[in-house]
Amino acid sequence: MALVRTEIGDVLRDFRLQKGQTLRQVASR
């Protein structure tokens, strides 16, 4: 279960990073 939880955490972190990058790009425009 711990492995699955860490994997989900990594996916959520990557998703959040991508969201932050896109938001930053839109704001910079």
N, CA, C and O of each residue as an XYZ file, in Angstrom:
116
protein
N       0.839     -1.201      0.000
C       0.000      0.000      0.000
C       0.880      1.259      0.000
O       0.560      2.254     -0.650
N       1.982      1.194      0.736
C       2.857      2.370      0.811
C       3.368      2.726     -0.587
O       3.435      3.899     -0.955
N       3.730      1.685     -1.367
C       4.232      1.961     -2.717
C       3.173      2.678     -3.539
O       3.461      3.670     -4.209
N       1.956      2.173     -3.486
C       0.882      2.792     -4.271
C       0.678      4.229     -3.818
O       0.484      5.126     -4.639
N       0.721      4.442     -2.520
C       0.487      5.791     -2.000
C       1.575      6.746     -2.498
O       1.282      7.873     -2.898
N       2.834      6.290     -2.470
C       3.921      7.154     -2.932
C       3.774      7.435     -4.424
O       4.035      8.549     -4.879
N       3.358      6.429     -5.179
C       3.184      6.639     -6.625
C       2.110      7.688     -6.870
O       2.288      8.591     -7.687
N       0.992      7.566     -6.157
C      -0.092      8.547     -6.316
C       0.429      9.934     -5.938
O       0.114     10.923     -6.600
N       1.227     10.001     -4.870
C       1.776     11.293     -4.443
C       2.639     11.896     -5.546
O       2.546     13.092     -5.821
N       3.476     11.080     -6.178
C       4.323     11.585     -7.262
C       3.470     12.090     -8.412
O       3.747     13.152     -8.969
N       2.437     11.340     -8.775
C       1.575     11.752     -9.888
C       0.897     13.076     -9.549
O       0.855     13.990    -10.373
N       0.370     13.172     -8.338
C      -0.309     14.420     -7.938
C       0.679     15.580     -7.956
O       0.344     16.686     -8.382
N       1.921     15.317     -7.483
C       2.922     16.385     -7.464
C       3.244     16.832     -8.890
O       3.310     18.029     -9.166
N       3.447     15.866     -9.800
C       3.736     16.220    -11.195
C       2.574     16.999    -11.784
O       2.782     18.000    -12.470
N       1.337     16.545    -11.522
C       0.159     17.229    -12.061
C       0.117     18.658    -11.544
O      -0.165     19.593    -12.294
N       0.403     18.822    -10.246
C       0.372     20.165     -9.662
C       1.469     21.034    -10.280
O       1.246     22.213    -10.557
N       2.660     20.449    -10.499
C       3.753     21.217    -11.102
C       3.361     21.668    -12.502
O       3.584     22.823    -12.865
N       2.775     20.762    -13.297
C       2.355     21.125    -14.648
C       1.318     22.236    -14.583
O       1.379     23.185    -15.365
N       0.370     22.130    -13.665
C      -0.668     23.160    -13.521
C      -0.010     24.495    -13.187
O      -0.353     25.524    -13.769
N       0.941     24.477    -12.243
C       1.622     25.709    -11.838
C       2.367     26.324    -13.010
O       2.341     27.542    -13.188
N       3.036     25.494    -13.818
C       3.777     26.015    -14.967
C       2.826     26.662    -15.957
O       3.095     27.760    -16.445
N       1.708     25.995    -16.263
C       0.761     26.547    -17.232
C       0.191     27.851    -16.688
O       0.063     28.828    -17.425
N      -0.152     27.872    -15.395
C      -0.705     29.099    -14.804
C       0.327     30.215    -14.885
O      -0.015     31.360    -15.182
N       1.587     29.885    -14.621
C       2.644     30.898    -14.673
C       2.778     31.440    -16.098
O       2.916     32.648    -16.293
N       2.736     30.545    -17.093
C       2.868     30.990    -18.483
C       1.719     31.923    -18.840
O       1.937     32.956    -19.472
N       0.498     31.572    -18.443
C      -0.660     32.412    -18.755
C      -0.518     33.762    -18.062
O      -0.833     34.796    -18.651
N      -0.045     33.762    -16.810
C       0.085     35.013    -16.058
C       1.181     35.883    -16.679
O       1.054     37.107    -16.721
N       2.255     35.254    -17.160
C       3.362     36.036    -17.732
C       2.909     36.752    -19.002
O       3.458     37.794    -19.360
N       1.899     36.190    -19.689
C       1.433     36.861    -20.903
C       0.787     38.138    -20.508
O       0.314     38.882    -21.367
